[in-house]
Tab-separated table of C-alpha atoms and ligand atoms in Angstrom:
chain	number	residue	atom	x	y	z
A	1	UNK	CA	19.952	13.257	-16.837
A	2	UNK	CA	21.907	15.805	-14.241
A	3	UNK	CA	18.388	16.942	-12.672
A	4	UNK	CA	17.395	13.712	-11.906
A	5	UNK	CA	20.338	12.770	-10.189
A	6	UNK	CA	21.124	15.779	-8.100
A	7	UNK	CA	16.977	14.866	-6.356
A	8	UNK	CA	17.684	11.710	-5.876
A	9	UNK	CA	21.027	12.467	-4.115
A	10	UNK	CA	19.005	14.950	-2.010
A	11	UNK	CA	16.168	12.679	-1.499
A	12	UNK	CA	18.429	9.796	-0.008
A	13	UNK	CA	20.140	12.652	1.960
A	14	UNK	CA	17.023	13.350	3.221
A	15	UNK	CA	15.722	10.006	5.028
A	16	UNK	CA	19.462	9.875	6.612
A	17	UNK	CA	18.799	12.087	9.120
A	18	UNK	CA	15.870	10.177	11.021
A	19	UNK	CA	16.412	7.159	9.617
A	20	UNK	CA	19.341	6.151	8.393
A	21	UNK	CA	20.297	3.104	5.979
A	22	UNK	CA	17.136	1.525	8.654
A	23	UNK	CA	14.579	-0.263	6.004
A	24	UNK	CA	11.297	-1.545	7.949
A	25	UNK	CA	10.081	-4.461	7.457
A	26	UNK	CA	6.331	-5.303	7.275
A	27	UNK	CA	4.518	-8.573	6.748
A	28	UNK	CA	1.572	-7.964	4.307
A	29	UNK	CA	-1.129	-10.467	4.681
A	30	UNK	CA	-3.600	-10.313	1.129
A	31	UNK	CA	-6.778	-11.080	3.077
A	32	UNK	CA	-9.684	-11.239	0.278
A	33	UNK	CA	-9.165	-10.935	-3.009
A	34	UNK	CA	-13.434	-10.133	-2.859
A	35	UNK	CA	-14.214	-6.464	-3.457
A	36	UNK	CA	-17.622	-4.493	-4.224
A	37	UNK	CA	-15.208	-1.292	-5.205
A	38	UNK	CA	-14.896	-0.214	-8.944
A	39	UNK	CA	-11.249	1.020	-9.111
A	40	UNK	CA	-11.118	0.960	-13.125
A	41	UNK	CA	-7.297	-0.064	-13.433
A	42	UNK	CA	-7.834	-2.518	-10.585
A	43	UNK	CA	-7.471	-6.271	-11.090
A	44	UNK	CA	-9.410	-7.595	-8.883
A	45	UNK	CA	-12.360	-4.703	-9.030
A	46	UNK	CA	-15.875	-6.407	-8.353
A	47	UNK	CA	-16.566	-6.240	-12.009
A	48	UNK	CA	-13.716	-8.166	-13.038
A	49	UNK	CA	-15.114	-11.943	-13.953
A	50	UNK	CA	-11.974	-13.382	-14.860
A	51	UNK	CA	-10.367	-13.730	-11.095
A	52	UNK	CA	-11.503	-16.509	-9.024
A	53	UNK	CA	-12.004	-15.377	-5.259
A	54	UNK	CA	-11.124	-16.083	-2.122
A	55	UNK	CA	-11.025	-14.606	1.665
A	56	UNK	CA	-8.999	-16.001	4.463
A	57	UNK	CA	-10.507	-16.679	7.547
A	58	UNK	CA	-9.508	-15.343	11.021
A	59	UNK	CA	-7.347	-18.732	12.029
A	60	UNK	CA	-5.925	-18.472	8.180
A	61	UNK	CA	-4.961	-14.815	8.785
A	62	UNK	CA	-3.689	-15.391	12.102
A	63	UNK	CA	-1.942	-18.052	11.128
A	64	UNK	CA	0.250	-15.859	8.389
A	65	UNK	CA	1.323	-13.899	11.598
A	66	UNK	CA	2.156	-15.901	13.074
A	67	UNK	CA	4.468	-17.688	10.233
A	68	UNK	CA	5.825	-13.870	10.144
A	69	UNK	CA	6.040	-13.306	13.782
A	70	UNK	CA	8.528	-16.582	14.009
A	71	UNK	CA	10.532	-14.317	10.956
A	72	UNK	CA	10.800	-11.595	12.708
A	73	UNK	CA	8.040	-8.830	11.461
A	74	UNK	CA	6.793	-7.067	13.997
A	75	UNK	CA	3.950	-5.060	11.759
A	76	UNK	CA	1.399	-7.269	9.755
A	77	UNK	CA	-0.432	-5.263	6.998
A	78	UNK	CA	-4.088	-6.689	6.827
A	79	UNK	CA	-4.824	-5.912	2.978
A	80	UNK	CA	-7.948	-6.723	1.285
A	81	UNK	CA	-10.653	-5.525	-1.309
A	82	UNK	CA	-14.049	-4.059	0.343
A	83	UNK	CA	-15.391	-7.323	1.534
A	84	UNK	CA	-18.529	-7.359	3.202
A	85	UNK	CA	-17.413	-10.277	4.963
A	86	UNK	CA	-15.239	-8.694	7.651
A	87	UNK	CA	-17.870	-6.936	9.699
A	88	UNK	CA	-16.461	-5.508	12.637
A	89	UNK	CA	-17.490	-7.547	14.844
A	90	UNK	CA	-15.061	-10.132	12.903
A	91	UNK	CA	-12.465	-7.565	13.236
A	92	UNK	CA	-12.662	-6.528	16.356
A	93	UNK	CA	-12.558	-10.581	17.307
A	94	UNK	CA	-9.614	-11.267	15.254
A	95	UNK	CA	-7.457	-7.546	16.005
A	96	UNK	CA	-8.099	-8.414	19.879
A	97	UNK	CA	-6.723	-12.371	19.441
A	98	UNK	CA	-3.872	-10.978	17.758
A	99	UNK	CA	-2.935	-8.680	19.980
A	100	UNK	CA	-3.357	-11.549	23.296
A	101	UNK	CA	-1.729	-13.650	21.123
A	102	UNK	CA	1.831	-11.933	19.553
A	103	UNK	CA	3.829	-9.881	22.664
A	104	UNK	CA	4.722	-6.133	20.952
A	105	UNK	CA	2.932	-6.332	17.367
A	106	UNK	CA	1.439	-3.232	15.201
A	107	UNK	CA	-1.427	-3.854	13.211
A	108	UNK	CA	-1.736	-2.077	10.033
A	109	UNK	CA	-5.596	-2.670	8.580
A	110	UNK	CA	-5.839	-1.590	4.578
A	111	UNK	CA	-9.750	-2.906	3.955
A	112	UNK	CA	-10.451	0.604	1.732
A	113	UNK	CA	-13.298	2.936	2.771
A	114	UNK	CA	-15.511	1.877	6.414
A	115	UNK	CA	-17.513	4.341	8.271
A	116	UNK	CA	-15.720	6.637	11.128
A	117	UNK	CA	-17.850	4.476	13.930
A	118	UNK	CA	-15.705	1.663	12.086
A	119	UNK	CA	-13.212	3.074	12.281
A	120	UNK	CA	-13.420	4.194	15.680
A	121	UNK	CA	-14.123	1.076	16.751
A	122	UNK	CA	-10.705	-1.265	15.205
A	123	UNK	CA	-8.889	1.851	16.786
A	124	UNK	CA	-10.067	0.722	20.439
A	125	UNK	CA	-9.737	-3.338	19.156
A	126	UNK	CA	-6.185	-2.596	18.897
A	127	UNK	CA	-5.708	-1.488	14.933
A	128	UNK	CA	-2.566	1.048	14.675
A	129	UNK	CA	-2.485	2.302	11.787
A	130	UNK	CA	-4.706	2.221	8.050
A	131	UNK	CA	-2.895	2.810	4.996
A	132	UNK	CA	-5.694	3.957	2.431
A	133	UNK	CA	-4.068	5.069	-0.991
A	134	UNK	CA	-6.187	8.487	-1.836
A	135	UNK	CA	-4.993	7.113	-5.283
A	136	UNK	CA	-5.070	11.011	-6.831
A	137	UNK	CA	-5.775	13.933	-5.489
A	138	UNK	CA	-6.984	15.341	-8.349
A	139	UNK	CA	-10.740	14.844	-8.699
A	140	UNK	CA	-11.097	15.146	-12.572
A	141	UNK	CA	-8.312	11.915	-12.253
A	142	UNK	CA	-10.075	10.365	-9.017
A	143	UNK	CA	-13.248	10.745	-11.221
A	144	UNK	CA	-11.608	9.241	-14.322
A	145	UNK	CA	-10.198	6.164	-12.749
A	146	UNK	CA	-13.224	4.877	-10.693
A	147	UNK	CA	-16.989	3.654	-10.830
A	148	UNK	CA	-19.486	6.394	-10.954
A	149	UNK	CA	-20.289	5.215	-7.821
A	150	UNK	CA	-17.092	5.950	-5.572
A	151	UNK	CA	-16.972	9.371	-4.226
A	152	UNK	CA	-13.595	11.357	-4.415
A	153	UNK	CA	-15.166	13.507	-1.473
A	154	UNK	CA	-15.800	10.146	0.306
A	155	UNK	CA	-12.389	8.920	0.300
A	156	UNK	CA	-10.789	12.582	1.432
A	157	UNK	CA	-13.136	12.284	4.065
A	158	UNK	CA	-12.019	8.594	5.362
A	159	UNK	CA	-8.473	9.954	5.264
A	160	UNK	CA	-9.369	12.549	7.608
A	161	UNK	CA	-11.385	10.713	10.071
A	162	UNK	CA	-8.443	8.055	10.312
A	163	UNK	CA	-5.783	11.214	11.563
A	164	UNK	CA	-8.963	12.184	13.918
A	165	UNK	CA	-8.945	8.935	15.407
A	166	UNK	CA	-5.473	8.652	16.134
A	167	UNK	CA	-4.534	6.263	13.510
A	168	UNK	CA	-1.375	6.345	11.951
A	169	UNK	CA	-2.201	6.913	8.649
A	170	UNK	CA	-0.765	5.609	5.188
A	171	UNK	CA	-1.750	7.199	1.818
A	172	UNK	CA	-0.275	6.860	-1.475
A	173	UNK	CA	-0.848	7.787	-5.467
A	174	UNK	CA	-0.383	5.579	-8.415
A	175	UNK	CA	1.959	7.218	-11.132
A	176	UNK	CA	1.512	6.727	-14.690
A	177	UNK	CA	-2.146	6.282	-14.731
A	178	UNK	CA	-4.429	7.173	-18.087
A	179	UNK	CA	-4.289	10.287	-18.433
A	180	UNK	CA	-2.634	11.687	-15.298
A	181	UNK	CA	-1.226	15.303	-16.422
A	182	UNK	CA	1.770	16.843	-13.891
A	183	UNK	CA	-0.559	19.167	-12.782
A	184	UNK	CA	-2.485	16.191	-10.943
A	185	UNK	CA	0.886	14.821	-9.783
A	186	UNK	CA	1.535	18.410	-7.621
A	187	UNK	CA	-1.697	18.181	-6.210
A	188	UNK	CA	-0.437	15.161	-4.525
A	189	UNK	CA	2.272	17.177	-3.297
A	190	UNK	CA	0.142	19.903	-2.179
A	191	UNK	CA	-1.904	17.198	-0.736
A	192	UNK	CA	0.330	15.238	1.371
A	193	UNK	CA	2.120	18.642	2.729
A	194	UNK	CA	-1.559	19.154	3.831
A	195	UNK	CA	-2.931	15.867	5.145
A	196	UNK	CA	0.654	15.020	6.226
A	197	UNK	CA	0.551	11.475	6.530
A	198	UNK	CA	3.082	8.911	8.405
A	199	UNK	CA	3.256	6.863	5.323
A	200	UNK	CA	2.837	7.415	1.473
A	201	UNK	CA	2.626	4.318	-1.179
A	202	UNK	CA	3.526	5.731	-4.386
A	203	UNK	CA	3.732	3.207	-7.346
A	204	UNK	CA	3.646	2.900	-10.917
A	205	UNK	CA	-0.083	2.437	-12.709
A	206	UNK	CA	0.183	-0.790	-14.628
A	207	UNK	CA	-1.904	-1.641	-16.879
A	208	UNK	CA	-3.815	-5.032	-15.983
A	209	UNK	CA	-5.885	-6.405	-19.840
A	210	UNK	CA	-8.874	-7.520	-18.009
A	211	UNK	CA	-10.153	-4.455	-16.745
A	212	UNK	CA	-11.876	-1.017	-18.694
A	213	UNK	CA	-8.294	0.615	-18.946
A	214	UNK	CA	-6.952	-2.275	-21.087
A	215	UNK	CA	-4.871	-1.111	-23.770
A	216	UNK	CA	-3.053	1.769	-22.046
A	217	UNK	CA	0.253	2.782	-21.142
A	218	UNK	CA	1.859	1.533	-17.459
A	219	UNK	CA	3.747	4.236	-15.407
A	220	UNK	CA	7.657	4.396	-16.400
A	221	UNK	CA	10.208	3.484	-13.338
A	222	UNK	CA	11.802	7.148	-13.908
A	223	UNK	CA	8.836	8.899	-13.534
A	224	UNK	CA	7.911	6.890	-10.170
A	225	UNK	CA	11.644	7.381	-8.291
A	226	UNK	CA	11.178	11.460	-9.360
A	227	UNK	CA	7.720	11.057	-7.233
A	228	UNK	CA	9.022	9.351	-4.518
A	229	UNK	CA	11.800	11.660	-4.619
A	230	UNK	CA	9.488	14.529	-4.420
A	231	UNK	CA	7.927	13.034	-1.052
A	232	UNK	CA	10.809	12.621	0.422
A	233	UNK	CA	11.946	16.078	0.367
A	234	UNK	CA	8.412	17.198	1.246
A	235	UNK	CA	7.603	14.913	3.950
A	236	UNK	CA	11.574	14.131	5.440
A	237	UNK	CA	9.901	12.080	8.136
A	238	UNK	CA	7.509	10.086	6.263
A	239	UNK	CA	7.479	5.911	6.229
A	240	UNK	CA	7.959	5.359	2.484
A	241	UNK	CA	7.692	1.811	0.888
A	242	UNK	CA	9.402	0.942	-2.067
A	243	UNK	CA	5.816	-0.543	-3.554
A	244	UNK	CA	5.794	-3.983	-4.885
A	245	UNK	CA	4.512	-2.292	-8.346
A	246	UNK	CA	7.699	-0.976	-8.749
A	247	UNK	CA	9.527	-4.275	-8.253
A	248	UNK	CA	7.128	-5.794	-10.940
A	249	UNK	CA	7.698	-2.994	-13.338
A	250	UNK	CA	11.290	-3.620	-12.839
A	251	UNK	CA	13.364	-5.894	-11.346
A	252	UNK	CA	15.657	-3.898	-9.345
A	253	UNK	CA	12.041	-1.232	-8.989
A	254	UNK	CA	12.169	-1.449	-4.780
A	255	UNK	CA	16.279	-0.988	-4.624
A	256	UNK	CA	15.838	2.070	-6.751
A	257	UNK	CA	13.569	3.419	-4.398
A	258	UNK	CA	15.572	2.683	-1.492
A	259	UNK	CA	18.021	4.531	-2.866
A	260	UNK	CA	15.895	7.512	-3.711
A	261	UNK	CA	14.281	7.958	-0.558
A	262	UNK	CA	11.993	5.008	0.288
A	263	UNK	CA	12.664	2.756	3.596
A	264	UNK	CA	10.244	0.595	4.126
A	265	UNK	CA	9.173	-2.943	2.350
A	266	UNK	CA	6.324	-5.206	2.748
A	267	UNK	CA	7.094	-8.701	1.935
A	268	UNK	CA	4.582	-11.127	1.344
A	269	UNK	CA	3.191	-13.286	4.154
A	270	UNK	CA	0.135	-15.040	2.569
A	271	UNK	CA	-0.202	-18.307	2.077
A	272	UNK	CA	1.902	-19.229	-1.426
A	273	UNK	CA	-1.715	-21.325	-2.836
A	274	UNK	CA	-3.877	-17.619	-2.655
A	275	UNK	CA	-1.671	-15.110	-4.049
A	276	UNK	CA	-1.193	-15.562	-7.617
A	277	UNK	CA	-5.474	-14.659	-7.017
A	278	UNK	CA	-4.710	-11.181	-5.319
A	279	UNK	CA	-3.639	-10.120	-9.218
A	280	UNK	CA	-4.344	-6.313	-8.743
A	281	UNK	CA	-1.437	-5.756	-11.557
A	282	UNK	CA	0.007	-8.605	-13.942
A	283	UNK	CA	3.053	-10.365	-13.235
A	284	UNK	CA	3.307	-9.769	-9.551
A	285	UNK	CA	6.241	-10.603	-8.135
A	286	UNK	CA	6.458	-13.038	-5.011
A	287	UNK	CA	3.634	-15.118	-5.833
A	288	UNK	CA	5.329	-18.531	-6.319
A	289	UNK	CA	7.292	-17.817	-3.028
A	290	UNK	CA	6.911	-18.742	0.230
A	291	UNK	CA	6.402	-16.548	3.724
A	292	UNK	CA	9.969	-17.845	4.003
A	293	UNK	CA	11.536	-17.207	0.562
A	294	UNK	CA	10.126	-13.340	0.858
A	295	UNK	CA	11.717	-12.909	4.217
A	296	UNK	CA	15.309	-14.454	2.358
A	297	UNK	CA	14.823	-12.418	-0.383
A	298	UNK	CA	14.162	-9.577	1.156
A	299	UNK	CA	17.117	-9.497	3.237
A	300	UNK	CA	19.624	-10.225	0.192
A	301	UNK	CA	18.229	-7.487	-2.045
A	302	UNK	CA	18.687	-4.197	0.857
A	303	UNK	CA	22.415	-5.633	1.810
A	304	UNK	CA	23.374	-6.053	-1.805
A	305	UNK	CA	22.079	-2.347	-2.447
A	306	UNK	CA	24.022	-1.226	1.465
B	1	5AD	N1	-1.474	-0.911	-10.937
B	1	5AD	C1	-0.679	-0.195	-10.089
B	1	5AD	N2	-1.323	0.023	-8.519
B	1	5AD	C2	-2.658	-0.770	-8.378
B	1	5AD	N3	-3.289	-0.619	-7.646
B	1	5AD	C3	-4.515	-1.104	-8.069
B	1	5AD	N4	-4.676	-1.699	-9.427
B	1	5AD	C4	-3.456	-1.100	-9.528
B	1	5AD	C5	-2.732	-1.517	-11.145
B	1	5AD	N5	-3.854	-2.274	-11.722
B	1	5AD	C6	-2.789	-0.313	-6.186
B	1	5AD	C7	-3.814	1.023	-5.863
B	1	5AD	C8	-4.295	0.360	-4.578
B	1	5AD	C9	-3.162	-0.786	-4.095
B	1	5AD	C10	-3.544	-1.611	-2.732
B	1	5AD	O1	-2.880	-1.010	-5.085
B	1	5AD	O2	-3.264	1.903	-5.400
B	1	5AD	O3	-4.609	1.606	-3.858
B	2	FES	FE1	9.120	-12.609	-2.295
B	2	FES	FE2	11.112	-11.314	-3.464
B	2	FES	S1	10.755	-10.492	-2.063
B	2	FES	S2	10.485	-13.350	-3.937
């Protein structure tokens, strides 16, 4: 409708002064699908017994980054479930090796909630950025979507700790999750205005049939795009990824996001043989592809949309 189109145009225009038509690429390595957390929407939470679990070794992670470096990526996002295998000592060693091996790179970690001390030593070892979606700024909805042992307050605390330590921080939320209302989404917008993160990942909730939330409706393309556009207007300088979840929901979901203010894409550089095991939602795109294929695919898609 007319109002939505108007919003989308304004949001596209809002990024131009800062970013023009550029799209930033970050190579994503999914390092482990072990997870001790209980996000009820997520297909790799600890209660899901139908997943084969894997974790990558330090050498495997570095090999993924090496291929990514060769493909031109200069930011590596190391993402995984909350897996106690990845101790501070392990990660410090890995970060130091990555930083020594590759010139001019940035390393982004996305490994969930850790202590202030842990975030601190990882920062000192070379981590530049940290992605930790707040998931929802509504305490009621947070508690509905997560296991009883998880804490809304701790998640918020982690985000403020990361900021205080000087990380570039990525927050983010899902759109269309079970029982989410517009009021909840307004809370996300107000929270983002206050936190002022460098990045914000926004994707549709995609219902996974092996989770406790099986049978719920997924989020829609339009409502997710509206939230991307609103966040662009509220945080005009933020990095906003056109998320894989949007690309999974709709063939052109990511391209549509770029047209309403998104300016980042995170092509997968995980080993192809592990990709389908990192099934946070079903029918995830790129699981049969190689890093080289995703590199080519992403470029073609971005160019096709100007
Ligand atoms: N649908 C959409 N997004 C999901 N995530 C996890 N499970 C799902 C799902 N079923 C998102 C969460 C998490 C990010 C890595 O993926 O927001 O932070
Ligand atoms: Fe992976 Fe298109 S981005 S196949």
